Coordinates of C-alpha atoms in Angstrom, one line a residue:
M13 CA 57.4 -21.9 -6.0
P14 CA 53.4 -22.5 -5.8
Q15 CA 51.0 -19.6 -4.5
L16 CA 47.8 -18.9 -3.7
E17 CA 46.0 -15.6 -6.1
V18 CA 43.1 -13.9 -4.0
Q19 CA 40.1 -13.6 -7.2
D20 CA 37.5 -12.5 -4.9
G21 CA 37.6 -10.8 -1.7
P22 CA 39.0 -8.4 0.7
V23 CA 42.4 -8.8 -0.4
R24 CA 41.5 -9.0 -4.1
R25 CA 44.6 -9.7 -6.8
E26 CA 46.9 -10.0 -3.8
T27 CA 49.2 -13.6 -4.1
L28 CA 50.6 -15.6 -1.6
R29 CA 54.0 -17.5 -2.1
L30 CA 53.8 -20.9 -0.6
T31 CA 57.1 -20.6 1.0
K32 CA 56.4 -23.0 4.5
G33 CA 54.9 -26.2 5.2
R34 CA 51.8 -25.5 6.9
V35 CA 49.8 -22.1 6.2
S36 CA 46.9 -21.5 8.4
V37 CA 43.6 -18.7 6.7
G38 CA 41.2 -17.3 8.0
R39 CA 40.2 -14.0 10.0
A40 CA 42.3 -14.4 13.2
P41 CA 45.8 -12.0 13.2
D42 CA 47.3 -15.0 14.0
N43 CA 47.0 -16.5 10.4
V44 CA 49.5 -16.2 7.9
L45 CA 47.1 -15.4 5.2
Q46 CA 44.4 -12.9 7.7
L47 CA 41.0 -12.5 5.4
D48 CA 38.9 -9.9 7.2
N49 CA 36.3 -10.9 5.7
R50 CA 32.6 -11.9 8.1
T51 CA 32.4 -15.0 5.9
V52 CA 35.3 -16.8 7.0
S53 CA 35.6 -18.2 10.3
R54 CA 38.8 -17.2 12.5
H55 CA 40.4 -20.2 11.7
H56 CA 38.8 -21.2 8.3
A57 CA 41.4 -24.0 6.7
V58 CA 45.1 -25.0 6.6
L59 CA 47.6 -25.5 3.6
V60 CA 49.9 -28.5 4.1
E61 CA 52.9 -29.5 2.1
R62 CA 52.8 -33.1 2.2
D63 CA 53.7 -36.3 -0.3
G64 CA 55.3 -34.0 -2.9
G65 CA 52.5 -31.9 -2.9
W66 CA 49.8 -29.3 -1.1
H67 CA 46.6 -30.1 0.7
I68 CA 44.1 -28.0 1.9
S69 CA 42.3 -29.1 5.2
D70 CA 38.9 -27.9 6.6
L71 CA 39.2 -26.4 10.4
G72 CA 35.6 -26.9 10.9
S73 CA 34.9 -23.6 9.3
N74 CA 31.1 -22.2 9.9
N75 CA 30.5 -21.8 6.3
G76 CA 32.9 -25.1 4.5
T77 CA 35.1 -25.3 2.4
L78 CA 34.9 -25.8 -1.4
V79 CA 37.4 -26.6 -4.1
N80 CA 36.4 -26.4 -7.5
G81 CA 32.5 -26.0 -5.8
Q82 CA 32.5 -29.0 -3.8
Q83 CA 32.4 -29.3 -0.3
S84 CA 35.7 -30.7 0.8
V85 CA 37.3 -31.9 4.1
T86 CA 41.0 -32.4 2.5
S87 CA 41.7 -32.5 -1.1
R88 CA 45.2 -32.4 -2.3
L89 CA 45.2 -29.2 -5.0
K90 CA 46.1 -29.4 -8.4
H91 CA 47.2 -26.2 -10.5
C92 CA 44.6 -23.7 -11.3
D93 CA 42.4 -25.6 -8.7
E94 CA 39.5 -23.1 -7.3
I95 CA 39.7 -22.6 -3.4
Q96 CA 36.5 -20.8 -1.8
L97 CA 36.2 -19.9 1.5
G98 CA 33.1 -18.2 2.3
N99 CA 32.9 -15.5 -0.2
V100 CA 36.4 -15.1 -1.0
V101 CA 38.1 -17.2 -3.8
M102 CA 41.2 -18.1 -4.9
T103 CA 43.3 -20.2 -7.2
F104 CA 46.1 -22.1 -6.5
L105 CA 48.8 -22.0 -8.8
E106 CA 51.7 -24.3 -9.0
E107 CA 55.3 -23.7 -9.7
D108 CA 56.5 -22.7 -13.2
Q109 CA 53.0 -23.2 -14.9
P110 CA 51.9 -19.8 -16.0
R111 CA 48.0 -18.9 -15.7
A112 CA 46.4 -16.9 -18.8
V113 CA 44.6 -14.0 -18.3
V114 CA 42.2 -12.9 -20.9
A115 CA 41.4 -9.3 -20.4
A116 CA 37.5 -8.4 -21.0
P117 CA 36.6 -6.3 -23.8
T118 CA 34.8 -3.3 -23.0
R119 CA 32.2 -0.4 -24.7
K120 CA 32.8 3.2 -23.9
I121 CA 29.8 5.1 -22.9
G122 CA 30.5 8.8 -21.4
R123 CA 32.8 8.1 -18.5
T124 CA 31.3 4.8 -18.0
D125 CA 32.8 1.2 -19.7
I126 CA 30.8 -1.6 -19.6
T127 CA 32.6 -4.6 -18.6
Q128 CA 29.6 -7.2 -19.2
T129 CA 26.0 -7.4 -20.5
I130 CA 24.2 -11.1 -20.8
S131 CA 20.8 -11.1 -22.9
I132 CA 17.5 -11.8 -20.1
D133 CA 16.6 -14.2 -22.7
D134 CA 20.1 -15.8 -23.6
L135 CA 20.3 -16.5 -19.7
R136 CA 17.2 -18.3 -19.1
R137 CA 18.1 -20.8 -21.9
M138 CA 21.1 -21.3 -19.9
G139 CA 19.5 -21.5 -16.6
P140 CA 21.8 -23.4 -14.0
A141 CA 24.2 -24.1 -16.3
V142 CA 25.5 -20.4 -15.6
L143 CA 26.5 -21.3 -12.4
A144 CA 27.6 -25.1 -12.4
G145 CA 30.3 -23.7 -15.4
P146 CA 33.9 -24.6 -15.5
G147 CA 35.3 -23.4 -12.4
E148 CA 32.3 -21.9 -11.1
P149 CA 31.0 -22.9 -7.8
V150 CA 27.6 -24.9 -7.3
L151 CA 27.2 -24.0 -3.9
D152 CA 27.3 -21.2 -2.1
R153 CA 26.3 -21.1 1.3
L154 CA 26.3 -17.1 2.1
R155 CA 24.6 -16.5 -1.2
L156 CA 22.2 -19.4 -0.3
N157 CA 21.1 -18.1 2.7
S158 CA 20.7 -14.7 1.6
L159 CA 18.0 -15.9 -1.3
L160 CA 16.3 -17.5 1.5
A161 CA 16.0 -14.7 4.1
I162 CA 14.7 -12.9 0.7
A163 CA 12.5 -15.1 0.2
E164 CA 11.2 -15.4 3.6
L165 CA 11.0 -11.1 3.1
A166 CA 8.8 -12.0 -0.5
A167 CA 6.5 -13.9 1.6
S168 CA 5.9 -11.6 4.2
A169 CA 6.8 -8.3 3.8
P170 CA 4.4 -5.7 4.5
G171 CA 5.0 -3.3 2.2
V172 CA 7.6 -2.5 -0.8
P173 CA 9.5 -0.7 1.5
A174 CA 10.3 -3.4 4.2
L175 CA 11.3 -5.7 1.1
F176 CA 13.9 -3.4 -0.4
E177 CA 15.4 -2.9 3.4
G178 CA 15.6 -5.8 4.2
T179 CA 16.9 -7.1 0.0
A180 CA 19.6 -4.3 0.9
Q181 CA 20.9 -5.4 3.6
S182 CA 21.1 -9.3 2.5
L183 CA 22.8 -8.5 -0.6
S184 CA 25.5 -6.3 0.9
T185 CA 27.7 -9.0 2.3
A186 CA 26.2 -11.7 -0.2
V187 CA 27.7 -9.8 -3.1
G188 CA 31.0 -8.8 -1.1
G189 CA 30.2 -5.4 0.5
A190 CA 28.7 -3.8 -2.1
R191 CA 26.0 -1.4 -1.7
A192 CA 22.7 -1.9 -3.6
V193 CA 20.1 -0.2 -3.6
P194 CA 16.6 -1.3 -5.3
V195 CA 15.3 1.1 -8.5
L196 CA 11.6 1.1 -9.1
E197 CA 9.3 2.3 -11.9
E198 CA 6.7 4.2 -11.4
E199 CA 3.3 4.1 -13.8
D200 CA 4.1 7.1 -15.1
G201 CA 8.0 5.5 -15.8
T202 CA 10.1 7.8 -13.2
L203 CA 12.9 5.7 -11.4
R204 CA 12.7 6.0 -7.9
P205 CA 15.4 4.4 -5.7
Y206 CA 15.2 3.8 -2.5
F207 CA 17.8 4.4 0.0
G208 CA 17.4 2.1 3.2
S209 CA 19.8 3.4 5.3
K210 CA 17.6 6.8 4.8
G211 CA 14.5 4.6 5.1
K212 CA 12.7 6.6 2.0
F213 CA 12.1 7.0 -1.7
G214 CA 13.9 9.3 -3.7
D215 CA 12.7 11.5 -6.0
T216 CA 15.2 10.8 -8.7
L217 CA 18.4 8.5 -9.9
D218 CA 20.9 12.0 -8.9
E219 CA 22.3 10.1 -6.1
L220 CA 23.1 7.1 -8.0
R221 CA 26.7 7.2 -9.8
I222 CA 25.1 5.9 -13.6
D223 CA 25.0 7.7 -16.5
A224 CA 22.2 8.4 -18.1
S225 CA 23.3 7.0 -21.3
V226 CA 23.3 3.4 -19.1
V227 CA 20.0 3.6 -17.4
E228 CA 18.3 2.3 -20.4
R229 CA 20.0 -0.6 -20.7
C230 CA 19.4 -1.1 -17.3
R231 CA 15.9 -2.1 -17.1
H232 CA 16.1 -4.7 -20.1
E233 CA 19.6 -6.0 -19.5
V234 CA 22.2 -7.5 -17.4
V235 CA 25.4 -4.5 -16.7
A236 CA 28.3 -4.6 -15.6
A237 CA 30.6 -1.5 -15.5
T238 CA 33.5 0.7 -14.5
H239 CA 33.0 4.0 -13.5
Q240 CA 35.3 7.0 -12.8
D241 CA 34.7 10.3 -11.5
G242 CA 37.9 12.4 -11.3
D243 CA 40.0 10.0 -9.4
S244 CA 37.3 7.7 -7.9
V245 CA 36.5 4.4 -9.4
L246 CA 34.0 2.3 -9.1
Q247 CA 32.4 -0.8 -10.3
I248 CA 28.9 -1.1 -10.3
A249 CA 26.4 -3.8 -12.1
S250 CA 22.7 -3.7 -12.1
V251 CA 20.3 -6.3 -13.2
P252 CA 16.6 -5.5 -14.1
I253 CA 13.2 -6.0 -11.8
C254 CA 11.2 -8.2 -13.6
V255 CA 8.2 -10.3 -13.8
G256 CA 7.7 -12.4 -16.7
E257 CA 7.9 -9.8 -19.5
R258 CA 7.5 -6.9 -17.8
C259 CA 10.4 -4.5 -15.9
L260 CA 9.3 -3.2 -12.6
G261 CA 12.5 -1.6 -12.3
F262 CA 16.3 -2.5 -11.6
L263 CA 18.8 -3.5 -8.7
Y264 CA 21.8 -0.9 -8.6
C265 CA 25.2 -2.5 -6.9
E266 CA 28.1 -0.7 -6.5
R267 CA 31.7 -1.4 -4.9
A268 CA 34.2 1.5 -3.7
D269 CA 37.5 -1.4 -4.4
P270 CA 38.0 -0.5 -8.2
Q271 CA 39.5 -3.3 -8.6
A272 CA 36.5 -5.4 -7.4
E273 CA 34.4 -6.3 -11.0
F274 CA 31.2 -8.0 -10.5
L275 CA 32.3 -11.8 -12.2
K276 CA 29.3 -13.3 -13.9
K277 CA 28.5 -15.4 -10.7
D278 CA 27.7 -11.8 -9.4
L279 CA 25.5 -11.3 -12.1
T280 CA 23.6 -14.5 -12.1
Y281 CA 23.0 -14.4 -8.2
L282 CA 21.7 -11.2 -8.8
V283 CA 19.3 -11.8 -11.6
T284 CA 18.3 -14.8 -9.2
V285 CA 17.6 -12.0 -6.8
G286 CA 15.9 -9.6 -9.1
M287 CA 13.5 -11.9 -10.3
L288 CA 12.4 -13.2 -6.8
I289 CA 11.5 -9.4 -5.3
G290 CA 10.0 -8.8 -8.5
V291 CA 7.4 -11.4 -7.8
A292 CA 7.7 -10.6 -4.5
I293 CA 6.5 -7.0 -5.8
E294 CA 3.6 -8.0 -7.7
S295 CA 2.5 -10.0 -4.1
I296 CA 2.7 -7.3 -2.2
R297 CA 1.0 -5.0 -4.7
S298 CA -2.2 -7.2 -5.4
R299 CA -2.4 -7.8 -1.3
E300 CA -2.5 -4.3 -1.5
R301 CA -5.5 -4.3 -3.7
V302 CA -7.5 -6.7 -1.8
A303 CA -6.8 -5.3 1.4
R304 CA -8.3 -1.8 -0.1
R305 CA -11.2 -3.5 -1.7
A306 CA -11.8 -6.0 1.6
R307 CA -11.6 -2.4 3.4
S308 CA -14.6 -0.7 1.1
L309 CA -16.7 -3.6 1.1
S310 CA -16.5 -3.9 5.0
R311 CA -18.0 -0.3 4.8
Q312 CA -20.5 -1.7 2.7
L313 CA -21.4 -4.5 4.1
G314 CA -25.7 -3.9 4.6
Q315 CA -25.1 -0.5 2.9
H316 CA -27.0 0.0 -0.4
Y317 CA -25.9 2.4 -3.0
N318 CA -29.4 1.5 -4.8
M319 CA -31.8 4.6 -5.2
V320 CA -35.5 3.9 -4.9
G321 CA -37.8 6.1 -6.5
E322 CA -39.8 7.0 -10.1
S323 CA -40.5 10.4 -9.7
E324 CA -39.2 13.3 -12.2
A325 CA -37.0 14.7 -10.1
L326 CA -35.3 11.8 -9.3
K327 CA -35.0 10.2 -12.4
N328 CA -32.9 14.0 -13.4
V329 CA -30.3 12.8 -10.0
F330 CA -30.3 9.2 -11.9
D331 CA -29.5 11.7 -15.4
F332 CA -26.7 13.0 -13.6
I333 CA -24.9 10.1 -11.8
R334 CA -25.1 8.4 -15.6
K335 CA -23.6 11.5 -17.0
V336 CA -20.6 12.4 -13.9
A337 CA -19.5 8.9 -13.1
S338 CA -17.5 8.3 -16.4
T339 CA -15.3 11.0 -15.4
D340 CA -12.6 11.8 -12.7
A341 CA -13.9 15.4 -12.1
G342 CA -15.1 16.7 -8.4
V343 CA -18.8 16.4 -7.5
M344 CA -20.3 18.7 -5.3
I345 CA -23.8 17.5 -3.5
C346 CA -26.1 19.6 -2.1
G347 CA -29.8 19.1 -0.1
E348 CA -31.0 18.9 3.3
S349 CA -30.4 16.2 6.0
G350 CA -31.4 12.8 5.0
T351 CA -32.3 12.8 1.2
G352 CA -29.4 10.1 0.3
K353 CA -26.0 12.5 -0.5
E354 CA -23.9 9.4 0.4
M355 CA -25.9 7.7 -1.5
V356 CA -25.3 9.3 -3.9
A357 CA -21.9 9.8 -3.7
R358 CA -22.1 5.5 -3.2
A359 CA -24.0 5.5 -7.0
I360 CA -20.9 8.0 -8.5
H361 CA -18.3 5.8 -6.8
F362 CA -19.3 2.1 -8.2
H363 CA -20.2 3.4 -11.4
S364 CA -17.0 4.9 -12.2
R365 CA -13.7 3.3 -13.3
R366 CA -12.9 3.4 -9.7
G367 CA -15.6 1.0 -8.8
D368 CA -13.4 -1.5 -7.6
G369 CA -11.3 0.8 -5.8
P370 CA -11.9 2.1 -1.7
F371 CA -14.9 4.6 -1.0
E372 CA -13.8 6.5 2.1
I373 CA -16.3 8.7 3.9
V374 CA -15.2 11.9 6.4
N375 CA -18.1 13.3 8.2
C376 CA -16.1 17.0 8.6
G377 CA -18.5 18.1 11.0
A378 CA -18.1 15.1 13.5
V379 CA -14.3 15.0 14.0
P380 CA -12.4 17.6 16.4
V381 CA -10.7 20.2 15.0
T382 CA -7.2 19.1 16.1
L383 CA -7.6 15.5 14.8
M384 CA -9.0 16.5 11.4
E385 CA -5.6 17.3 9.8
S386 CA -4.4 13.9 10.7
E387 CA -7.8 12.2 10.1
L388 CA -7.5 13.4 6.0
F389 CA -3.8 13.0 5.9
G390 CA -2.5 10.4 8.3
H391 CA 0.8 11.0 10.8
V392 CA 4.0 9.7 11.6
S393 CA 4.9 7.8 15.6
G394 CA 5.9 10.6 17.8
A395 CA 4.3 13.9 15.8
F396 CA 2.1 14.8 18.7
T397 CA 0.8 12.8 22.3
G398 CA -0.6 9.5 21.3
A399 CA 0.7 9.6 18.1
V400 CA 2.5 5.9 18.9
A401 CA 2.7 4.0 15.7
D402 CA 2.2 5.7 11.7
R403 CA -0.9 6.4 10.8
P404 CA -2.6 6.2 7.1
G405 CA -4.8 8.9 6.4
R406 CA -8.3 8.6 4.5
F407 CA -6.7 10.4 1.5
E408 CA -4.2 7.5 1.8
L409 CA -6.3 4.8 2.4
A410 CA -8.9 5.9 -0.8
D411 CA -5.9 5.7 -2.7
A412 CA -7.2 4.6 -7.0
G413 CA -11.0 4.9 -4.9
T414 CA -12.9 8.2 -3.8
L415 CA -13.4 10.5 -0.7
L416 CA -16.4 12.1 0.0
L417 CA -16.0 14.8 2.3
D418 CA -19.4 15.1 4.1
E419 CA -20.4 18.5 5.7
V420 CA -17.0 20.2 3.9
V421 CA -17.8 23.3 5.2
E422 CA -17.4 22.6 8.7
L423 CA -13.7 21.8 7.8
S424 CA -11.1 24.7 9.2
S425 CA -9.5 27.3 7.4
E426 CA -6.3 25.5 7.9
C427 CA -7.5 22.5 7.2
Q428 CA -9.4 24.2 4.3
V429 CA -5.4 25.1 2.6
K430 CA -3.9 21.5 3.1
L431 CA -7.3 19.9 1.4
L432 CA -6.8 22.6 -1.6
R433 CA -2.6 22.0 -1.8
V434 CA -3.6 18.1 -1.6
I435 CA -6.6 18.3 -4.9
E436 CA -4.5 20.4 -6.7
E437 CA -1.1 18.8 -6.9
G438 CA -2.2 14.9 -6.2
K439 CA 0.6 14.6 -3.3
V440 CA -0.4 14.3 1.1
R441 CA 1.9 14.5 4.0
K442 CA 1.5 13.4 6.8
V443 CA 1.8 14.7 10.5
G444 CA 4.8 15.4 11.5
D445 CA 6.8 14.1 8.0
T446 CA 9.0 15.1 5.4
E447 CA 8.2 13.6 2.8
D448 CA 5.1 13.7 0.3
R449 CA 3.3 10.9 -0.9
S450 CA 1.3 10.4 -4.2
V451 CA -2.1 9.3 -4.5
D452 CA -5.0 9.2 -6.7
V453 CA -8.6 9.9 -5.4
R454 CA -11.6 11.2 -6.8
V455 CA -13.1 13.7 -4.4
I456 CA -16.9 14.7 -3.7
A457 CA -18.1 17.0 -1.4
A458 CA -21.8 17.0 0.7
T459 CA -23.0 19.3 2.5
N460 CA -26.4 21.1 3.4
R461 CA -25.7 24.6 3.5
D462 CA -26.0 27.3 1.1
L463 CA -22.6 27.5 -0.7
E464 CA -22.5 30.7 -2.1
Q465 CA -23.4 32.2 1.6
A466 CA -20.6 30.2 3.1
V467 CA -18.3 31.4 0.7
A468 CA -19.5 35.0 1.4
E469 CA -19.1 34.6 5.1
G470 CA -15.5 33.2 4.9
R471 CA -16.3 29.5 6.0
L472 CA -15.6 28.0 2.9
R473 CA -12.6 29.4 1.2
E474 CA -13.3 30.6 -2.7
D475 CA -10.8 28.7 -4.7
L476 CA -11.8 25.7 -3.0
F477 CA -15.0 26.1 -3.3
Y478 CA -14.1 26.6 -7.3
R479 CA -12.0 23.5 -7.2
L480 CA -14.9 21.2 -5.6
D481 CA -18.3 22.7 -7.1
R482 CA -17.2 21.5 -10.6
L483 CA -20.6 19.7 -11.3
R484 CA -23.1 20.3 -8.7
V485 CA -26.5 18.4 -7.9
V486 CA -28.6 19.3 -5.5
L487 CA -30.8 16.7 -4.5
P488 CA -34.7 17.2 -3.8
P489 CA -36.8 16.9 -0.5
L490 CA -38.7 13.8 -0.3
R491 CA -41.6 15.9 0.2
E492 CA -40.7 17.1 -3.6
R493 CA -40.9 13.5 -4.9
H494 CA -44.2 12.8 -5.3
G495 CA -45.5 9.1 -6.0
D496 CA -41.7 8.2 -4.0
I497 CA -42.9 8.0 -0.2
E498 CA -45.0 4.8 -0.9
M499 CA -42.2 2.5 -3.2
L500 CA -39.9 3.8 -0.1
A501 CA -42.1 2.7 2.5
E502 CA -42.4 -0.4 1.2
H503 CA -38.9 -0.8 0.0
F504 CA -37.2 -0.3 3.8
L505 CA -40.6 -2.7 4.9
S506 CA -39.2 -5.6 2.7
E507 CA -35.5 -4.7 4.2
W508 CA -36.8 -5.5 7.7
R509 CA -39.0 -8.2 6.6
R510 CA -35.8 -10.2 5.3
S511 CA -33.8 -9.2 8.9
L512 CA -36.8 -10.5 10.9
K513 CA -37.5 -13.3 8.9
R514 CA -41.3 -12.1 8.6
P515 CA -42.4 -12.3 5.5
G516 CA -46.5 -11.5 6.6
D517 CA -45.6 -7.8 6.9
A518 CA -47.4 -5.3 5.2
F519 CA -48.8 -1.6 5.8
A520 CA -52.7 -1.0 6.7
P521 CA -54.0 1.3 3.5
E522 CA -54.4 4.3 6.5
V523 CA -50.6 4.2 7.0
L524 CA -49.6 4.9 3.2
E525 CA -52.2 7.5 3.7
V526 CA -50.7 9.5 6.7
F527 CA -46.9 8.9 4.9
R528 CA -48.5 10.2 1.8
S529 CA -49.7 13.2 4.3
Y530 CA -46.8 14.1 5.8
G531 CA -43.9 16.7 5.1
W532 CA -41.1 14.5 6.3
P533 CA -38.6 17.2 7.5
G534 CA -36.3 14.1 8.4
N535 CA -36.6 13.1 4.6
V536 CA -35.7 9.4 3.6
R537 CA -34.0 8.9 6.5
E538 CA -36.7 10.3 8.9
L539 CA -39.1 7.5 6.4
K540 CA -36.9 4.8 7.3
N541 CA -36.7 5.4 11.1
V542 CA -40.8 4.9 11.3
V543 CA -40.5 2.1 9.3
E544 CA -37.8 0.4 11.4
R545 CA -40.1 1.4 14.8
M546 CA -43.2 0.2 13.1
V547 CA -41.5 -3.1 12.0
I548 CA -40.0 -3.9 15.3
L549 CA -43.2 -2.9 17.5
G550 CA -45.7 -4.6 15.5
E551 CA -47.3 -8.2 16.0
G552 CA -49.6 -8.8 13.4
P553 CA -49.2 -9.2 10.1
V554 CA -50.4 -5.7 9.5
L555 CA -48.7 -2.9 10.9
G556 CA -51.3 -0.4 11.8
T557 CA -51.7 3.4 12.6
D558 CA -51.5 2.4 15.9
L559 CA -47.8 1.7 15.2
V560 CA -47.4 5.4 14.1
P561 CA -45.8 8.2 16.2
D562 CA -48.3 10.2 17.3
D563 CA -47.0 13.6 16.9
L564 CA -46.4 12.4 13.4
K565 CA -50.0 11.6 12.7
A566 CA -51.2 14.8 13.9
A567 CA -48.5 16.9 11.8
A568 CA -50.1 15.0 8.9
R569 CA -54.3 15.7 10.0
N570 CA -53.0 19.3 10.0
G571 CA -50.3 18.9 6.9
T572 CA -47.5 20.5 8.4
P573 CA -44.2 18.6 9.4
C574 CA -42.7 18.2 12.7
E575 CA -40.2 20.4 14.4
L576 CA -36.5 19.3 13.9
E577 CA -36.6 18.4 17.8
T578 CA -38.9 15.4 16.8
L579 CA -36.3 13.7 15.2
R580 CA -34.3 13.8 18.3
E581 CA -37.3 11.9 20.5
L582 CA -37.5 10.0 17.4
E583 CA -34.5 8.8 17.9
K584 CA -34.7 8.5 21.5
R585 CA -38.2 7.0 20.9
H586 CA -36.4 3.9 18.8
I587 CA -33.8 3.5 20.6
L588 CA -35.9 2.3 23.5
D589 CA -38.5 0.4 21.3
A590 CA -35.3 -1.9 20.3
L591 CA -34.5 -2.0 23.6
H592 CA -37.9 -2.8 24.9
A593 CA -38.1 -5.4 22.0
T594 CA -34.9 -7.0 23.1
Q595 CA -35.9 -7.0 27.0
G596 CA -32.5 -4.8 27.5
N597 CA -29.9 -6.9 25.7
K598 CA -28.0 -4.0 24.3
K599 CA -25.9 -6.4 21.9
R600 CA -29.0 -7.3 20.2
A601 CA -30.7 -4.1 20.2
A602 CA -27.5 -2.6 19.0
E603 CA -27.2 -4.8 15.8
L604 CA -31.6 -4.5 15.3
L605 CA -30.4 -0.5 14.9
G606 CA -27.6 -1.7 12.8
I607 CA -25.2 0.2 14.8
D608 CA -21.9 -0.4 17.4
R609 CA -22.4 -1.2 20.8
S610 CA -20.5 1.9 21.2
T611 CA -22.9 3.8 19.4
L612 CA -25.5 2.9 21.1
Y613 CA -23.7 3.5 24.6
A614 CA -22.9 6.8 23.6
K615 CA -26.7 7.4 22.2
L616 CA -28.1 6.1 26.0
K617 CA -25.8 8.5 27.7
R618 CA -27.1 11.6 25.9
Y619 CA -30.4 10.6 26.0
D620 CA -30.0 9.7 29.7
I621 CA -31.9 6.1 29.2
T622 CA -31.1 3.6 31.6
P623 CA -32.3 0.5 30.7

């Protein structure tokens, strides 16, 4: 008596004897053979006995009917013909025609029986022939759709978690309802599984039912195995995630049905997926590196990290930069406002092995205390009012690069505690999150305060102080950099000549004499602002003393520096000069001043300036 034997699907190993002249097959309960599988249509196909044999006809199903791998509308069946409906595979057996079944050899490793392995090199040599072998389906619409979905993910996934989550969902139906877990190998060799249902990476493989003795094989070859733990039996499969000769991890799948062994065609399909997501991981990582570099370059645009000067005091700073740049040790940069602390930090970063990575800056005195933790460590959606989406902190943005904490003494005691933990452990936790994220960041701190006094007064934690103050440099004020003032003034003049396309501008000798006589309490920043003001207001090829602020000239004659209040007045006049030069055009004035329009509006409000 002819019969159908289900080889792969929801009723695997079951046999249906064909006693009737008409047998309907599908997902609906009214079929003679009901197949509860989403890839099978409600009324998928019908087997009819006529002309001394059995014929199968497709009933307009979504995924089609394949006979021996070929799409079929109506076919006469022969002994051992393979029939595929969706991802359910059956064999047609004629009466009194035995079918030999050869058991696959097993190899015992602990409690795990390996049923099959395939060398990656052998698989590459076989290529498509594996799928096109005798009795193997050539077209599998469901798996093709799955590959297309994964390929689309590979091109558009914003990150590795999104890629893994989509891949796991797509594979669940494509390999017969199996649970799929991608496992990523970190740079230190740690294997971290991604659990899509939990939306996170696990720290260990403990949640996967896989013996430690099999893990190493999973990195280099395809493994199918039967795992037994007491009365529980699982069928598991694992394929490497590779790019060329490099293994990035592996793809782990399991079936709860103890009879649902992974077949060669399953493993071949999984290998294809593993190679595809391997390339996608590399692409995502490359995009992330480019994005980090782009963010870093956008912040550096128009900013120079080279330092101008030949004084002995500055040469000592150059020597310090040269020695510490090659290390990852923390650096503390001290000095008065305007001495170039940020510039020194940039020089250390760009001359280090992290020079191609991001360079992030946080002004600890400019961010409100309530927002500083989010600024440094980021937050997740819903962490507090206004947190409508996940946001990375500066530590995450600076991963593989450098983070400058300017005016670090201004940090609150709570932030100092969390900062110390990040520096010591190399992990950050976003506000409102429950997970830590590893970061590789070099921390440089800067301040114009007396560090020892800040520690004594309790404004800076002593343990944090010792972590940040491993290497210290004190930048000399401009008044102590003998010979550098004139060189810096010419440097800033050259920059503005290029910006305004006025190649003929030059300082009158009397101007340089005033510059040399002045004490420059605002240091290099103040000198730069004065030069910018003179260039904006100057109309002839020579910039004379009439363009030098009166209070600066008076202070130079008396040999005393201006009061600090004068710096604020200087900024106010500088803004007024820019507005005058641009006839009140705030957009052009902001460009001329090298600041954003929003910053200009804030300064106009602060100084009560009405253009």
